[in-house]
Tab-separated table of C-alpha atoms in Angstrom:
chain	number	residue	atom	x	y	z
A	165	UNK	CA	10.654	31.879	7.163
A	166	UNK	CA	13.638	30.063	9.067
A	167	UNK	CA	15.077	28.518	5.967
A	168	UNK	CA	18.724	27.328	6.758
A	169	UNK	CA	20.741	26.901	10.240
A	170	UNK	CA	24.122	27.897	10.865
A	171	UNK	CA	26.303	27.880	14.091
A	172	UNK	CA	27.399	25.634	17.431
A	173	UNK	CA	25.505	22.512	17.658
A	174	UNK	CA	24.657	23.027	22.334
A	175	UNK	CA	22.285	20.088	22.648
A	176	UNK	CA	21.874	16.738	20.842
A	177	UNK	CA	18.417	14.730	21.974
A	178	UNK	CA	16.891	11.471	20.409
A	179	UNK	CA	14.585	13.436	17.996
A	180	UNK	CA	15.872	17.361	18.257
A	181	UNK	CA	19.370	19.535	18.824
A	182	UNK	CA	19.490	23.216	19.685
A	183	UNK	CA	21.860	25.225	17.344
A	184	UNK	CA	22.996	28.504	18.761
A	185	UNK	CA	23.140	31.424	16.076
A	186	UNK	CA	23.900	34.667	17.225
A	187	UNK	CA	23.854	34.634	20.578
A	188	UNK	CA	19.912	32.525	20.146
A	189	UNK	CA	19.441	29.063	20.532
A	190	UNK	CA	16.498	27.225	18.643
A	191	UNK	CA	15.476	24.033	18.734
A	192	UNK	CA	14.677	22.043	15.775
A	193	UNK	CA	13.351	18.636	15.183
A	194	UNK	CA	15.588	16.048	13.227
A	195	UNK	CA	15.122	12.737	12.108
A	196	UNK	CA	17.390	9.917	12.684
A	197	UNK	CA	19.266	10.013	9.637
A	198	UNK	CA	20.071	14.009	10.229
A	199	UNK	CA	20.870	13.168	13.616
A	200	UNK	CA	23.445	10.812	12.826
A	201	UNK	CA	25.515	13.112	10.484
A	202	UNK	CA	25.961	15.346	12.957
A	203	UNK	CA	28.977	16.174	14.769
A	204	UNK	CA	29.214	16.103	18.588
A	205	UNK	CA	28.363	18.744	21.001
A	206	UNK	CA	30.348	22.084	20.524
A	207	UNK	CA	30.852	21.397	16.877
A	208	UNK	CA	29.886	23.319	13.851
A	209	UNK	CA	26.490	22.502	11.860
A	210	UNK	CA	24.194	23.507	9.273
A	211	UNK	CA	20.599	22.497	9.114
A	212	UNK	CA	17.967	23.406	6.182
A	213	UNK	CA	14.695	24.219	8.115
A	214	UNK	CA	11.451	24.493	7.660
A	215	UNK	CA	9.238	26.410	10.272
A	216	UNK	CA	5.577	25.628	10.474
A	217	UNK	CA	3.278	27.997	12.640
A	218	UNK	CA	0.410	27.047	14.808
A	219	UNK	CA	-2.025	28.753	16.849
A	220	UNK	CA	-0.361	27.402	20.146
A	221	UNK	CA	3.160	27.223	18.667
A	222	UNK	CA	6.374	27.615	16.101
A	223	UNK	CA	7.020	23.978	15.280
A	224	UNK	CA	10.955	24.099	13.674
A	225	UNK	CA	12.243	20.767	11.540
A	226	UNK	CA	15.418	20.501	10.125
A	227	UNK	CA	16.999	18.449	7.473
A	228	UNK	CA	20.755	17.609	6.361
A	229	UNK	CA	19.582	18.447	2.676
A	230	UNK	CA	17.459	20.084	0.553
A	231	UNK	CA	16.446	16.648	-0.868
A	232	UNK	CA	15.506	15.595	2.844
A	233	UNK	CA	13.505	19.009	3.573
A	234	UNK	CA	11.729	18.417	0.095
A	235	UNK	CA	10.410	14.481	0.758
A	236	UNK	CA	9.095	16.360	4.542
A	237	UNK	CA	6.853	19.020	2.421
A	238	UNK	CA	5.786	15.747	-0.077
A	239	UNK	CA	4.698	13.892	2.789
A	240	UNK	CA	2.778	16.797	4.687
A	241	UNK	CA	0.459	17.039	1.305
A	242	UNK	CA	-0.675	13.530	1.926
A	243	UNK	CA	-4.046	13.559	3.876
A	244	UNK	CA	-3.368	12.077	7.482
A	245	UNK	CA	0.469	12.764	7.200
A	246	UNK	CA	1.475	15.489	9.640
A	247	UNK	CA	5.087	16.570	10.709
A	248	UNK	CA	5.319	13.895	14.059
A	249	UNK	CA	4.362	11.144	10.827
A	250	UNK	CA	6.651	12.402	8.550
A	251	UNK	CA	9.536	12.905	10.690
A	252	UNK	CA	8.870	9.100	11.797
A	253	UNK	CA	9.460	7.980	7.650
A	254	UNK	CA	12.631	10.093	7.188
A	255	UNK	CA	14.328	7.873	10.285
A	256	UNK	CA	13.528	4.938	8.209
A	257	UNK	CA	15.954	5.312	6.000
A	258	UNK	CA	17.779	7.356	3.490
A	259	UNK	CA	15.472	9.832	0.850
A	260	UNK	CA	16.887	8.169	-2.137
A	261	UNK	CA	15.976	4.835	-0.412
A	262	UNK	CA	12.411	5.766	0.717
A	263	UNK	CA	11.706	7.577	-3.052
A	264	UNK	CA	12.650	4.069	-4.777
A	265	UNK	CA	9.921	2.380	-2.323
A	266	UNK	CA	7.533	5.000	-3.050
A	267	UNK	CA	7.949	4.740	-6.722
A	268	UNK	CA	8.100	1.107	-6.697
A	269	UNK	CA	4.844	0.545	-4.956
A	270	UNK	CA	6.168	-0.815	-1.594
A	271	UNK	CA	3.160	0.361	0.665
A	272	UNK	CA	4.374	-2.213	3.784
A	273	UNK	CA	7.665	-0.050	4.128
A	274	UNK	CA	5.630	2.609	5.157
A	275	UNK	CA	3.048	0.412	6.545
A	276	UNK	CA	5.862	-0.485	9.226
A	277	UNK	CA	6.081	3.071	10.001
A	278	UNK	CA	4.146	4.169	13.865
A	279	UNK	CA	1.099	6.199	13.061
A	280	UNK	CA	0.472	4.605	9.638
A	281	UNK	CA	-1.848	2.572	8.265
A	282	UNK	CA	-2.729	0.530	5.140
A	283	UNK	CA	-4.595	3.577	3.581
A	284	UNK	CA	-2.499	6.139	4.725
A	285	UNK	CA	0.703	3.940	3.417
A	286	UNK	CA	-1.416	3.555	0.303
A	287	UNK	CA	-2.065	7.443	-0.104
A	288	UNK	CA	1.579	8.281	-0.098
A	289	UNK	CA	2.261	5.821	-2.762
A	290	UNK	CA	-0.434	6.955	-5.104
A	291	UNK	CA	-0.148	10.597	-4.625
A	292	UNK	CA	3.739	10.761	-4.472
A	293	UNK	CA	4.470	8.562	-6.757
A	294	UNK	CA	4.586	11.350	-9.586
A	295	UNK	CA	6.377	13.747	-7.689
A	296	UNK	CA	9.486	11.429	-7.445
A	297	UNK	CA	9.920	10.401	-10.420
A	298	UNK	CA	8.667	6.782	-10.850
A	299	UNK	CA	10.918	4.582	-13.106
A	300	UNK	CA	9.302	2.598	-16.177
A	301	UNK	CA	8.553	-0.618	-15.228
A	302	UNK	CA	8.969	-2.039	-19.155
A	303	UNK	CA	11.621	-3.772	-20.309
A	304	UNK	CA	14.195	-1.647	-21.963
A	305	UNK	CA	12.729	-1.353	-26.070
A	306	UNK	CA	9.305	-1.826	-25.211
A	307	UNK	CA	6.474	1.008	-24.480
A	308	UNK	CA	4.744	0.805	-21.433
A	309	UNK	CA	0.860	0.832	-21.613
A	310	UNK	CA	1.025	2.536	-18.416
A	311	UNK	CA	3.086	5.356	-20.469
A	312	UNK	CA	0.286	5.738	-22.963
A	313	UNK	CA	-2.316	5.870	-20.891
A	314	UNK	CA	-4.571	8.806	-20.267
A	315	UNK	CA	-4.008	11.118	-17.092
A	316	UNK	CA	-7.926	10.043	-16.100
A	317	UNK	CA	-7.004	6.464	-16.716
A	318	UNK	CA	-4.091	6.547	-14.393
A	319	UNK	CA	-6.522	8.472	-11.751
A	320	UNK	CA	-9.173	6.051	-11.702
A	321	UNK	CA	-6.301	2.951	-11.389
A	322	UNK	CA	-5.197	5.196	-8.417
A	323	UNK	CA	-8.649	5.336	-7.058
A	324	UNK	CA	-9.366	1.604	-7.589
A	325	UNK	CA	-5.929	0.967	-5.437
A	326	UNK	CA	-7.199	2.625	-2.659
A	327	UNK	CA	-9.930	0.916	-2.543
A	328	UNK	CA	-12.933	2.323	-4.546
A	329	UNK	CA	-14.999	0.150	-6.698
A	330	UNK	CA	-15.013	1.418	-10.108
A	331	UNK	CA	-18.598	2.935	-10.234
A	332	UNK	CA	-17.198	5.270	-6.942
A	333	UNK	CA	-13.771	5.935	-9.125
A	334	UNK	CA	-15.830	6.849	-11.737
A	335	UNK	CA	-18.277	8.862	-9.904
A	336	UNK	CA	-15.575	10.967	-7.685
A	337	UNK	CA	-13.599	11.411	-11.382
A	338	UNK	CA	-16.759	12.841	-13.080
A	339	UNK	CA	-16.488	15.837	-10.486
A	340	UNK	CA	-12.727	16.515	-10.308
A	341	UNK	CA	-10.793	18.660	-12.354
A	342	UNK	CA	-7.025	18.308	-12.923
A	343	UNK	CA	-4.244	18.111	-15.936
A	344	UNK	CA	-2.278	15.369	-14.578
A	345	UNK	CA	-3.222	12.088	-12.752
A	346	UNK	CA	-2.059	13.191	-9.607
A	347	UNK	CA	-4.298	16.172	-9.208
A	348	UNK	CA	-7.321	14.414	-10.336
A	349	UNK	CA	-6.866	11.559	-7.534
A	350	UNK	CA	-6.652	14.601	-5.075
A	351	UNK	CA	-9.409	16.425	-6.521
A	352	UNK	CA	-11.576	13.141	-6.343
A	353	UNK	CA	-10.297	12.445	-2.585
A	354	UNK	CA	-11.620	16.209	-1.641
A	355	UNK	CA	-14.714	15.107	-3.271
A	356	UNK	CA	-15.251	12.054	-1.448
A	357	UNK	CA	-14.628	13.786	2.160
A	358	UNK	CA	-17.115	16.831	1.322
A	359	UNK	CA	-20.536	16.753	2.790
A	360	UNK	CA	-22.725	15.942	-0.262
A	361	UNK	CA	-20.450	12.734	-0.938
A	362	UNK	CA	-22.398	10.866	1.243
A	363	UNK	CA	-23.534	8.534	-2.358
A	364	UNK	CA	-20.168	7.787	-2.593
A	365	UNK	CA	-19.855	5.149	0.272
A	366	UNK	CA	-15.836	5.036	1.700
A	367	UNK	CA	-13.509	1.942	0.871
């Protein structure tokens, strides 16, 4: 695994340089954000990589932080998210920025994004959401119910955001195993997209 970059930056493009390190130039992808905080041609730079193998190809993406590399690998567990996707919602802004609109619920910011629709941009919310870290929405001194709620509770609100009616959140939750909210939605989702779900009609 290519996990870090370091040596002359030979070739700046809209959505890729070429870093030269020992004598071997590779080509990574970048988003816009990366792009911009690197220096010009000739100069110095470090990129933290992550290498994804195909049949056909070696597919190389780097990132000016870990941070950055780590919201990529969130967004490639989301079903219908692939690298060209994800790439596309790192140039929209910085990862502290696009974590807040995940964990605050703002589905049109990625709605805006090319290649993503209203359930897609409603996937990443619900299944991401977790992983970074959403913020209370209470007042200070008061307990949410959302806090207190049951990880199968949460999964079924999940499940009813996407779209399901609540016999089909119900149904898809009776089959799915998981500790936490988040793996219960994705248990349920697998459900719903294996052959025998055919009962369980799609949102």
């Amino acid at each position: 695994m290519i996990a870090l970059l370091t040596g002359a930056l030979m070739q700046r493009g809209p959505d890729h340089v070429v870093i030269s390190c020992g004598g071997v130039g590779y080509r990574a992808a970048v988003s816009s954000p990366t792009l911009a905080r690197l220096g010009a041609v000739g100069s110095e730079a470090t990129l933290h990589t992550h290498l994804i193998v195909r049949d056909d190809a070696l597919a190389l993406y780097g990132f000016h932080s870990p941070e950055e590399r780590e919201l990529f690998l969130m967004l490639l567990s989301v079903q219908a998210v692939g690298p060209k996707v994800a790439m596309a919602v790192l140039s929209g802004g910085a990862v502290q920025e696009l974590e807040r609109a995940i964990a605050g619920g703002d589905a049109a910011r990625f709605q805006a994004v090319p290649g993503i629709g209203k359930r897609t941009a409603e996937r990443i919310i619900v299944e991401l959401r977790e992983k970074v870290g959403a913020p209370d929405p209470a007042p200070a001194g008061v307990i949410s119910a959302r806090r207190t709620d049951s990880p199968l509770a949460l999964a079924r609100e999940g499940l009813l955001e996407l779209g399901y009616s609540a016999p089909e959140a119900e149904q898809l939750l009776a089959g799915a195993d998981g500790g936490s909210a988040e793996e219960l939605i994705t248990a349920a989702l697998r459900l719903a997209r294996s052959p025998g779900a055919e009962r369980v009609s799609a949102p």
